[in-house]
Amino acid sequence: MDELLTPVKTAGLLADGQIFSQAGDIPSGPILSFIDALDALRSKPDFETLKRALWYLDPDAPGERSIQITVPGPEVAKLVNILVSSVVPDYWAILDSRENQQKTRTYLKERKVLLRCLSNVSGLGALLVRLQTLITLSKEGNRKIGVPETGQHIADMLDIIAHLLESTKFVSRVWNDLESHLVDALWKRNMVWKEFISIIGGGKLLSIAAEALDVVKASSKDIVQGYWIANGSQYSVWVGQNVARMAIDLQEDDLDAWWAIVQLLSKSFGLGYTDEIVKRVYSYLLLENKEQWVKLHSLLSRLPAHDQRNFLHVLLRVIGRQHFSLDKERAGESWWREDVDVVSGAAALLHGVIGDSVPLKENLVSWLASTWGGGVGDPVGIRRAAIAAISQDEESLQEVLEKSMQQFGDKLYIKHTPILHQEVNTQILLLTAGYVHRSHPMHLFTLARSSAHLSGVSNRLAASSVRSRFLGMIVGTAVSNLIDNPDKRMTFGIEGMNSHEATWYKSLTAVQDQLGSINSLQTTSIDGAKESTIIGKAKGGGTSLSSATRQAKQPMESSSNIVPVEEIRSEDEDELLPYEKPDSDEEDEDEDPTLVQRNKPTAPVYIRDLLSGLRDTENYDRQRLALSTAAMLIRRKASFGTEVSDHAEELAAILTGLNDKYDMENFQEKRLQAMIALLIAQPLNMGQWFSKTFFDGDYSMGQRASILSTLGIGARELAGFSNEDAALTGAGSVPKFPSKMLPERLHKIYAATMSPVDALSDKLERTMIAPMAAEAVDRFSGPNVLKVRTFSSRMEVEKRRKKPIANELAKVVADGFFFPLTGRWWVHLKTYGSKSVYFDPFLLASYLKTLALILHASGSSTVSMPQMTSEFWDLLLSLRQQSDPTVLEALLFAMLTLLETNEDKRRLAEEHSKELLETREWVTVIFEAAGEGGGNADGERVRMLAASLLVRTREVVEKYQRLLVGEMFDFS
């Protein structure tokens, strides 16, 4: 009877008591071929069979094999897929286990062999595919009874990938495997390497790992370990270290390998952590190893021109922030000798990086002499190092001096450039003037007598800014001290020219840095922390502060001086007159006197005070007061002076990116009011800025939506609808009686909130549909003979008629609002396609409604209405394939607004006959589909808008049918 039964599955115990499963038909003999290993792994092997298969597949094992697991191919793909989907879930916990909580693992050799089998492009790709599948299953919640939680499986996958990539030779090993086994198939090697670059340098691995870590943390609180592959900064450090390590191992004549590593480095610059990559590359090549200048030059020379420029600029920024401090006291004439070694080391590093490269030298000169360069906000040490790096090239020094001098005296530069930029330009000018005077004094003398310098100093002295005049006096005095005799030197008899700051500026001409050794940079770092050369697993030791934590208020130190007072009483004085009782102070209500805060912030008076208050995220009272008064201050300053215009973009950037850190009351409304006030103050410039920022800025979905609300409501206010829209921004809202509201905690949860753009579009939608509904009711109410018509007096009619308001929006709507929004839409559509973030249903619907509101507010008599109509109609028709109800509703509303705003329907029939007929056909399909889709709220709303649009299009088509038929005949 037993011989009739076939064993399907048996169970046993490993040496340490762990259970393993054994299926039937498992190959018991030795594994001698790739097919044997594949069959063994397919049959749910026991542990011994798994070891034999792994020993055979080990890339480092001796012997020749017909198929190498490190070379991508169909058979390798099958094998790797089995390893990832079957072997890893079953055996990784065993292979990664430790014996009796010791540091050494029980099956260390088998674990290393498995990792080596997956250390290739196919293995890494299979792990990422498996990880994406687990993430999808976890999000959808498709878990069956008896199946383990996906959180642990995802954590195992992250653990394996982290161990695969922890070596600094991972990239080099992958390339060597491809280069050695694909010698005759260069096209295949290039394709595989491009796939590898997209995984490592394109951010595919980083994004999937970060998403997986979020899923793990959300699904299981027990798994608190962090992974460096999910941290952008640590991952970029690993990429830079692998690039530098591979560059060290390469030979100069291995052109294919240099091409491969340059491709990876260039691609990795798009990860968003260029500072970490550049810092790791130059540190590993120059500081941690024996100054590999040849390798660095070979790497940089093969980079594209824009990547070389990017590398140099990032290197300057990294050196300035890592090795120099802003806290040094600017006193004395020899202050620069304190950090001369660090500056000399940085200058040697920059000089060595530039080498004989003409493009890099030109980029450094441009960085020093341009309005945006010079390391604005960085210490002066980086500018000293950059100038010392080119000090041996007189032509470059003279070019920097001439450009800096011309820029220094330009009137527009003086008037519109921030003072911080002007201070950096002044420092570069004085430093370069000292070098030129020592090397070629006659050239400096000629420049000092030129019109550029003389008129520049005159323009500075005539400037309205005190700081600009001060810088002009400093430069004039310092240059005169270099070229003139003591009795003919320029002097200004004012007190400020003898201050410590003035002395520091004038001492810049005496700074003389030399090229030193880069070894001085190894011991000088602001943070004082050295990076690890090998990336390991990041422990979950991060700490976060609870939102309920509050910073204790420090009591103000006070001292009391007791002054004896002689009491003099008159005999006629019967009693003392009591003082009046002071007003109650809320701060005195606290029982703990140490918590009383007497140093209350005052409301900002100038725009610079407003900027400072909004930036102060650590002071709740100051930021709340600044935000509350921002809109009023901007409107008051808009027509007074140039404060608003000078700081408009800076203020707009701060308001747009401002976060509600303290959960302030009416935070969004106050921020929106300030942004609208800024748009009203500078409608043309700020309209273009907000349009550009919506597409190019690095902001969240909510912040982009606030930009659209600003453009829509601001446009309507310019058109004269400010009173109607006041309640939407909270400017004219009246608080409801408390009995009509839920408690504050429940009100935030259940209150139906609607964005200002949605509220305006809903209101405008009712306004456009109401006449059509009234006309339909009137048509079916009976013959006109039986209807009673009411006549009103002329005075009542005139009383109800609105007074005409000047439409200021019509002057700037085309160039400031509409065309920037539509033009950048097409640019981003061409660049990113339909996968762009702007195709998100919420953002796309808000964008279309904003354009519709701007078009309606501009009025039908706007000169640019025909062109706006043409661009808007083309944009709307290009989105006909969108099926999301929110976007569909916005599309129908925008088209209805377009037809209602264009009062000249004949022009529509003549110039846009094709668009009109296409719109009618499309909306007919939408109307019929909405009727079949059920009676939900979204379907009814879409059906109502479709019916309204269908009525309007049919009216135009029927009225101008002859024109349309003629156009169609011509079209056909």
PDB file of C-alpha atoms in Angstrom, residues 518-736:
ATOM      1  CA  ILE A 518      44.879  70.714   0.508  1.00  0.00           C
ATOM      2  CA  ASN A 519      45.931  68.747   3.595  1.00  0.00           C
ATOM      3  CA  SER A 520      44.864  71.732   5.699  1.00  0.00           C
ATOM      4  CA  LEU A 521      41.260  71.024   4.711  1.00  0.00           C
ATOM      5  CA  GLN A 522      41.326  67.590   6.319  1.00  0.00           C
ATOM      6  CA  THR A 523      41.440  69.022   9.836  1.00  0.00           C
ATOM      7  CA  THR A 524      39.116  71.981   9.354  1.00  0.00           C
ATOM      8  CA  SER A 525      35.408  71.409   9.154  1.00  0.00           C
ATOM      9  CA  ILE A 526      32.630  73.506  10.646  1.00  0.00           C
ATOM     10  CA  ASP A 527      30.510  70.558  11.715  1.00  0.00           C
ATOM     11  CA  GLY A 528      33.536  68.628  12.951  1.00  0.00           C
ATOM     12  CA  ALA A 529      32.086  65.316  11.820  1.00  0.00           C
ATOM     13  CA  LYS A 530      33.838  62.993   9.404  1.00  0.00           C
ATOM     14  CA  GLU A 531      31.793  60.940   7.014  1.00  0.00           C
ATOM     15  CA  SER A 532      32.085  57.206   7.082  1.00  0.00           C
ATOM     16  CA  THR A 533      33.786  55.692   4.087  1.00  0.00           C
ATOM     17  CA  ILE A 534      31.431  52.735   4.093  1.00  0.00           C
ATOM     18  CA  ILE A 535      27.680  53.211   4.217  1.00  0.00           C
ATOM     19  CA  GLY A 536      25.987  50.871   6.618  1.00  0.00           C
ATOM     20  CA  LYS A 537      22.447  50.501   7.724  1.00  0.00           C
ATOM     21  CA  ALA A 538      21.089  53.595   9.383  1.00  0.00           C
ATOM     22  CA  LYS A 539      19.833  52.864  12.829  1.00  0.00           C
ATOM     23  CA  GLY A 540      16.477  54.172  13.843  1.00  0.00           C
ATOM     24  CA  GLY A 541      17.829  56.551  16.341  1.00  0.00           C
ATOM     25  CA  GLY A 542      16.174  59.681  15.025  1.00  0.00           C
ATOM     26  CA  THR A 543      14.236  61.756  17.446  1.00  0.00           C
ATOM     27  CA  SER A 544      11.272  63.966  16.794  1.00  0.00           C
ATOM     28  CA  LEU A 545       9.624  66.520  18.949  1.00  0.00           C
ATOM     29  CA  SER A 546       5.972  66.263  19.757  1.00  0.00           C
ATOM     30  CA  SER A 547       3.737  68.987  18.464  1.00  0.00           C
ATOM     31  CA  ALA A 548       2.590  69.585  22.011  1.00  0.00           C
ATOM     32  CA  THR A 549       6.115  70.404  23.144  1.00  0.00           C
ATOM     33  CA  ARG A 550       6.563  74.049  23.815  1.00  0.00           C
ATOM     34  CA  GLN A 551       9.743  75.954  24.336  1.00  0.00           C
ATOM     35  CA  ALA A 552       9.956  77.273  27.841  1.00  0.00           C
ATOM     36  CA  LYS A 553       9.976  81.015  28.019  1.00  0.00           C
ATOM     37  CA  GLN A 554      13.069  82.360  29.720  1.00  0.00           C
ATOM     38  CA  PRO A 555      12.401  85.004  32.305  1.00  0.00           C
ATOM     39  CA  MET A 556      14.050  88.316  31.685  1.00  0.00           C
ATOM     40  CA  GLU A 557      16.882  89.131  34.026  1.00  0.00           C
ATOM     41  CA  SER A 558      16.214  92.308  35.880  1.00  0.00           C
ATOM     42  CA  SER A 559      17.963  94.218  38.574  1.00  0.00           C
ATOM     43  CA  SER A 560      16.478  96.741  40.930  1.00  0.00           C
ATOM     44  CA  ASN A 561      18.286  99.769  42.212  1.00  0.00           C
ATOM     45  CA  ILE A 562      16.741 101.028  45.436  1.00  0.00           C
ATOM     46  CA  VAL A 563      16.921 104.792  45.606  1.00  0.00           C
ATOM     47  CA  PRO A 564      16.072 106.418  48.930  1.00  0.00           C
ATOM     48  CA  VAL A 565      13.233 108.859  48.636  1.00  0.00           C
ATOM     49  CA  GLU A 566      12.739 111.583  51.175  1.00  0.00           C
ATOM     50  CA  GLU A 567       9.117 111.791  52.188  1.00  0.00           C
ATOM     51  CA  ILE A 568       7.821 115.298  52.542  1.00  0.00           C
ATOM     52  CA  ARG A 569       4.337 115.771  53.898  1.00  0.00           C
ATOM     53  CA  SER A 570       2.484 118.951  54.207  1.00  0.00           C
ATOM     54  CA  GLU A 571       0.626 119.750  57.346  1.00  0.00           C
ATOM     55  CA  ASP A 572      -2.392 120.781  55.304  1.00  0.00           C
ATOM     56  CA  GLU A 573      -2.502 117.428  53.514  1.00  0.00           C
ATOM     57  CA  ASP A 574      -4.993 115.195  55.265  1.00  0.00           C
ATOM     58  CA  GLU A 575      -4.717 112.130  53.088  1.00  0.00           C
ATOM     59  CA  LEU A 576      -2.947 110.770  50.030  1.00  0.00           C
ATOM     60  CA  LEU A 577      -4.734 110.759  46.690  1.00  0.00           C
ATOM     61  CA  PRO A 578      -4.945 107.163  45.386  1.00  0.00           C
ATOM     62  CA  TYR A 579      -3.822 106.259  41.862  1.00  0.00           C
ATOM     63  CA  GLU A 580      -6.387 104.999  39.378  1.00  0.00           C
ATOM     64  CA  LYS A 581      -6.705 101.242  39.075  1.00  0.00           C
ATOM     65  CA  PRO A 582      -4.707 100.054  36.052  1.00  0.00           C
ATOM     66  CA  ASP A 583      -6.287  98.093  33.265  1.00  0.00           C
ATOM     67  CA  SER A 584      -6.187  94.326  33.574  1.00  0.00           C
ATOM     68  CA  ASP A 585      -3.394  92.582  31.730  1.00  0.00           C
ATOM     69  CA  GLU A 586      -3.946  89.101  30.358  1.00  0.00           C
ATOM     70  CA  GLU A 587      -0.298  88.284  30.949  1.00  0.00           C
ATOM     71  CA  ASP A 588      -0.742  88.911  34.684  1.00  0.00           C
ATOM     72  CA  GLU A 589      -3.462  86.272  34.912  1.00  0.00           C
ATOM     73  CA  ASP A 590      -0.879  83.486  34.910  1.00  0.00           C
ATOM     74  CA  GLU A 591      -0.082  82.125  38.325  1.00  0.00           C
ATOM     75  CA  ASP A 592       3.578  81.562  37.445  1.00  0.00           C
ATOM     76  CA  PRO A 593       5.267  84.972  37.190  1.00  0.00           C
ATOM     77  CA  THR A 594       8.231  83.490  35.296  1.00  0.00           C
ATOM     78  CA  LEU A 595       5.956  82.813  32.319  1.00  0.00           C
ATOM     79  CA  VAL A 596       4.916  86.431  31.936  1.00  0.00           C
ATOM     80  CA  GLN A 597       6.263  87.789  28.649  1.00  0.00           C
ATOM     81  CA  ARG A 598       6.677  91.543  28.707  1.00  0.00           C
ATOM     82  CA  ASN A 599       8.769  91.786  25.563  1.00  0.00           C
ATOM     83  CA  LYS A 600       5.861  91.716  23.142  1.00  0.00           C
ATOM     84  CA  PRO A 601       6.596  92.138  19.430  1.00  0.00           C
ATOM     85  CA  THR A 602       5.371  95.234  17.676  1.00  0.00           C
ATOM     86  CA  ALA A 603       3.579  95.341  14.364  1.00  0.00           C
ATOM     87  CA  PRO A 604       5.959  95.753  11.398  1.00  0.00           C
ATOM     88  CA  VAL A 605       6.159  99.244   9.944  1.00  0.00           C
ATOM     89  CA  TYR A 606       8.439  98.597   6.977  1.00  0.00           C
ATOM     90  CA  ILE A 607       8.538  95.796   4.437  1.00  0.00           C
ATOM     91  CA  ARG A 608      11.937  94.674   5.682  1.00  0.00           C
ATOM     92  CA  ASP A 609      10.430  94.262   9.174  1.00  0.00           C
ATOM     93  CA  LEU A 610       7.619  92.221   7.652  1.00  0.00           C
ATOM     94  CA  LEU A 611      10.123  89.955   5.895  1.00  0.00           C
ATOM     95  CA  SER A 612      12.042  89.462   9.100  1.00  0.00           C
ATOM     96  CA  GLY A 613       8.874  88.629  11.023  1.00  0.00           C
ATOM     97  CA  LEU A 614       7.665  86.100   8.486  1.00  0.00           C
ATOM     98  CA  ARG A 615      11.064  84.395   8.462  1.00  0.00           C
ATOM     99  CA  ASP A 616      11.138  84.116  12.257  1.00  0.00           C
ATOM    100  CA  THR A 617       9.578  80.671  12.503  1.00  0.00           C
ATOM    101  CA  GLU A 618      10.775  80.198  16.082  1.00  0.00           C
ATOM    102  CA  ASN A 619       8.778  83.122  17.477  1.00  0.00           C
ATOM    103  CA  TYR A 620       5.056  82.419  17.363  1.00  0.00           C
ATOM    104  CA  ASP A 621       3.878  85.869  18.457  1.00  0.00           C
ATOM    105  CA  ARG A 622       6.080  87.704  15.984  1.00  0.00           C
ATOM    106  CA  GLN A 623       5.148  85.525  13.017  1.00  0.00           C
ATOM    107  CA  ARG A 624       1.441  85.679  13.850  1.00  0.00           C
ATOM    108  CA  LEU A 625       1.558  89.471  14.133  1.00  0.00           C
ATOM    109  CA  ALA A 626       3.500  89.786  10.879  1.00  0.00           C
ATOM    110  CA  LEU A 627       1.059  87.550   9.020  1.00  0.00           C
ATOM    111  CA  SER A 628      -1.972  89.378  10.448  1.00  0.00           C
ATOM    112  CA  THR A 629      -0.728  92.789   9.341  1.00  0.00           C
ATOM    113  CA  ALA A 630       0.923  91.720   6.073  1.00  0.00           C
ATOM    114  CA  ALA A 631      -1.997  92.456   3.748  1.00  0.00           C
ATOM    115  CA  MET A 632      -2.719  95.865   5.291  1.00  0.00           C
ATOM    116  CA  LEU A 633       0.955  96.883   5.284  1.00  0.00           C
ATOM    117  CA  ILE A 634       1.466  95.842   1.654  1.00  0.00           C
ATOM    118  CA  ARG A 635      -1.601  97.763   0.483  1.00  0.00           C
ATOM    119  CA  ARG A 636      -0.550 100.835   2.437  1.00  0.00           C
ATOM    120  CA  LYS A 637       3.001 100.754   1.087  1.00  0.00           C
ATOM    121  CA  ALA A 638       1.989  99.909  -2.484  1.00  0.00           C
ATOM    122  CA  SER A 639       1.573 103.525  -3.571  1.00  0.00           C
ATOM    123  CA  PHE A 640       4.201 104.970  -1.237  1.00  0.00           C
ATOM    124  CA  GLY A 641       7.854 104.620  -2.159  1.00  0.00           C
ATOM    125  CA  THR A 642       9.449 101.557  -3.696  1.00  0.00           C
ATOM    126  CA  GLU A 643       9.543  99.209  -0.713  1.00  0.00           C
ATOM    127  CA  VAL A 644       6.970  96.833  -2.130  1.00  0.00           C
ATOM    128  CA  SER A 645       8.378  96.806  -5.646  1.00  0.00           C
ATOM    129  CA  ASP A 646      11.945  96.273  -4.426  1.00  0.00           C
ATOM    130  CA  HIS A 647      11.035  93.280  -2.248  1.00  0.00           C
ATOM    131  CA  ALA A 648       7.997  91.967  -4.126  1.00  0.00           C
ATOM    132  CA  GLU A 649       9.464  88.683  -5.356  1.00  0.00           C
ATOM    133  CA  GLU A 650      11.253  87.956  -2.104  1.00  0.00           C
ATOM    134  CA  LEU A 651       8.074  88.604  -0.128  1.00  0.00           C
ATOM    135  CA  ALA A 652       6.006  86.507  -2.532  1.00  0.00           C
ATOM    136  CA  ALA A 653       8.426  83.580  -2.223  1.00  0.00           C
ATOM    137  CA  ILE A 654       8.234  83.680   1.571  1.00  0.00           C
ATOM    138  CA  LEU A 655       4.428  83.909   1.629  1.00  0.00           C
ATOM    139  CA  THR A 656       4.024  81.122  -0.926  1.00  0.00           C
ATOM    140  CA  GLY A 657       6.306  78.730   0.948  1.00  0.00           C
ATOM    141  CA  LEU A 658       5.089  79.652   4.439  1.00  0.00           C
ATOM    142  CA  ASN A 659       3.920  76.674   6.499  1.00  0.00           C
ATOM    143  CA  ASP A 660       1.454  76.654   9.371  1.00  0.00           C
ATOM    144  CA  LYS A 661       3.905  75.474  11.994  1.00  0.00           C
ATOM    145  CA  TYR A 662       1.871  76.651  14.984  1.00  0.00           C
ATOM    146  CA  ASP A 663      -1.649  75.838  13.696  1.00  0.00           C
ATOM    147  CA  MET A 664      -2.632  79.515  13.657  1.00  0.00           C
ATOM    148  CA  GLU A 665      -6.225  80.580  13.411  1.00  0.00           C
ATOM    149  CA  ASN A 666      -7.243  81.608   9.870  1.00  0.00           C
ATOM    150  CA  PHE A 667      -3.685  81.015   8.665  1.00  0.00           C
ATOM    151  CA  GLN A 668      -4.640  80.227   5.063  1.00  0.00           C
ATOM    152  CA  GLU A 669      -6.963  83.224   4.792  1.00  0.00           C
ATOM    153  CA  LYS A 670      -4.366  85.662   6.108  1.00  0.00           C
ATOM    154  CA  ARG A 671      -1.657  84.280   3.859  1.00  0.00           C
ATOM    155  CA  LEU A 672      -3.986  84.468   0.859  1.00  0.00           C
ATOM    156  CA  GLN A 673      -4.926  88.068   1.682  1.00  0.00           C
ATOM    157  CA  ALA A 674      -1.239  89.039   1.773  1.00  0.00           C
ATOM    158  CA  MET A 675      -0.501  87.315  -1.538  1.00  0.00           C
ATOM    159  CA  ILE A 676      -3.492  89.022  -3.173  1.00  0.00           C
ATOM    160  CA  ALA A 677      -2.405  92.399  -1.814  1.00  0.00           C
ATOM    161  CA  LEU A 678       1.039  91.835  -3.308  1.00  0.00           C
ATOM    162  CA  LEU A 679      -0.499  90.923  -6.658  1.00  0.00           C
ATOM    163  CA  ILE A 680      -2.697  94.042  -6.617  1.00  0.00           C
ATOM    164  CA  ALA A 681       0.315  96.222  -5.817  1.00  0.00           C
ATOM    165  CA  GLN A 682       2.345  94.925  -8.799  1.00  0.00           C
ATOM    166  CA  PRO A 683      -0.170  93.242 -11.130  1.00  0.00           C
ATOM    167  CA  LEU A 684       2.015  92.851 -14.213  1.00  0.00           C
ATOM    168  CA  ASN A 685       5.254  91.761 -12.570  1.00  0.00           C
ATOM    169  CA  MET A 686       3.734  89.635  -9.834  1.00  0.00           C
ATOM    170  CA  GLY A 687       1.221  88.077 -12.201  1.00  0.00           C
ATOM    171  CA  GLN A 688       4.123  86.847 -14.303  1.00  0.00           C
ATOM    172  CA  TRP A 689       6.046  85.778 -11.215  1.00  0.00           C
ATOM    173  CA  PHE A 690       3.161  83.784  -9.752  1.00  0.00           C
ATOM    174  CA  SER A 691       2.536  82.147 -13.133  1.00  0.00           C
ATOM    175  CA  LYS A 692       6.194  81.172 -13.430  1.00  0.00           C
ATOM    176  CA  THR A 693       6.337  79.950  -9.841  1.00  0.00           C
ATOM    177  CA  PHE A 694       3.265  77.783 -10.289  1.00  0.00           C
ATOM    178  CA  PHE A 695       5.078  75.748 -12.936  1.00  0.00           C
ATOM    179  CA  ASP A 696       8.756  76.078 -12.009  1.00  0.00           C
ATOM    180  CA  GLY A 697       8.711  76.505  -8.237  1.00  0.00           C
ATOM    181  CA  ASP A 698       9.392  73.695  -5.785  1.00  0.00           C
ATOM    182  CA  TYR A 699       6.127  73.834  -3.851  1.00  0.00           C
ATOM    183  CA  SER A 700       3.505  71.408  -2.609  1.00  0.00           C
ATOM    184  CA  MET A 701       0.087  70.835  -4.148  1.00  0.00           C
ATOM    185  CA  GLY A 702      -1.589  73.037  -1.549  1.00  0.00           C
ATOM    186  CA  GLN A 703       0.857  75.868  -2.099  1.00  0.00           C
ATOM    187  CA  ARG A 704       0.365  75.686  -5.866  1.00  0.00           C
ATOM    188  CA  ALA A 705      -3.396  75.798  -5.285  1.00  0.00           C
ATOM    189  CA  SER A 706      -2.946  78.962  -3.203  1.00  0.00           C
ATOM    190  CA  ILE A 707      -1.058  80.523  -6.138  1.00  0.00           C
ATOM    191  CA  LEU A 708      -4.034  79.803  -8.383  1.00  0.00           C
ATOM    192  CA  SER A 709      -6.404  81.282  -5.808  1.00  0.00           C
ATOM    193  CA  THR A 710      -4.234  84.393  -5.670  1.00  0.00           C
ATOM    194  CA  LEU A 711      -4.303  84.809  -9.431  1.00  0.00           C
ATOM    195  CA  GLY A 712      -8.055  84.202  -9.712  1.00  0.00           C
ATOM    196  CA  ILE A 713      -9.214  86.397  -6.842  1.00  0.00           C
ATOM    197  CA  GLY A 714      -6.597  89.060  -7.564  1.00  0.00           C
ATOM    198  CA  ALA A 715      -7.731  89.283 -11.169  1.00  0.00           C
ATOM    199  CA  ARG A 716     -11.336  89.734 -10.087  1.00  0.00           C
ATOM    200  CA  GLU A 717     -10.365  92.449  -7.619  1.00  0.00           C
ATOM    201  CA  LEU A 718      -8.535  94.305 -10.362  1.00  0.00           C
ATOM    202  CA  ALA A 719     -11.686  93.999 -12.467  1.00  0.00           C
ATOM    203  CA  GLY A 720     -13.828  95.555  -9.714  1.00  0.00           C
ATOM    204  CA  PHE A 721     -15.304  92.486  -7.983  1.00  0.00           C
ATOM    205  CA  SER A 722     -13.540  93.012  -4.655  1.00  0.00           C
ATOM    206  CA  ASN A 723     -16.726  93.537  -2.623  1.00  0.00           C
ATOM    207  CA  GLU A 724     -18.317  90.362  -3.956  1.00  0.00           C
ATOM    208  CA  ASP A 725     -15.260  88.229  -3.240  1.00  0.00           C
ATOM    209  CA  ALA A 726     -14.333  89.674   0.161  1.00  0.00           C
ATOM    210  CA  ALA A 727     -15.951  86.839   2.104  1.00  0.00           C
ATOM    211  CA  LEU A 728     -13.965  84.185   0.210  1.00  0.00           C
ATOM    212  CA  THR A 729     -10.628  85.383   1.543  1.00  0.00           C
ATOM    213  CA  GLY A 730     -11.867  86.189   5.029  1.00  0.00           C
ATOM    214  CA  ALA A 731     -11.417  89.930   4.518  1.00  0.00           C
ATOM    215  CA  GLY A 732     -15.060  90.805   5.040  1.00  0.00           C
ATOM    216  CA  SER A 733     -16.378  87.711   6.786  1.00  0.00           C
ATOM    217  CA  VAL A 734     -18.486  88.047   9.893  1.00  0.00           C
ATOM    218  CA  PRO A 735     -18.132  85.261  12.478  1.00  0.00           C
ATOM    219  CA  LYS A 736     -21.205  83.145  12.935  1.00  0.00           C
TER     220      LYS A 736
END
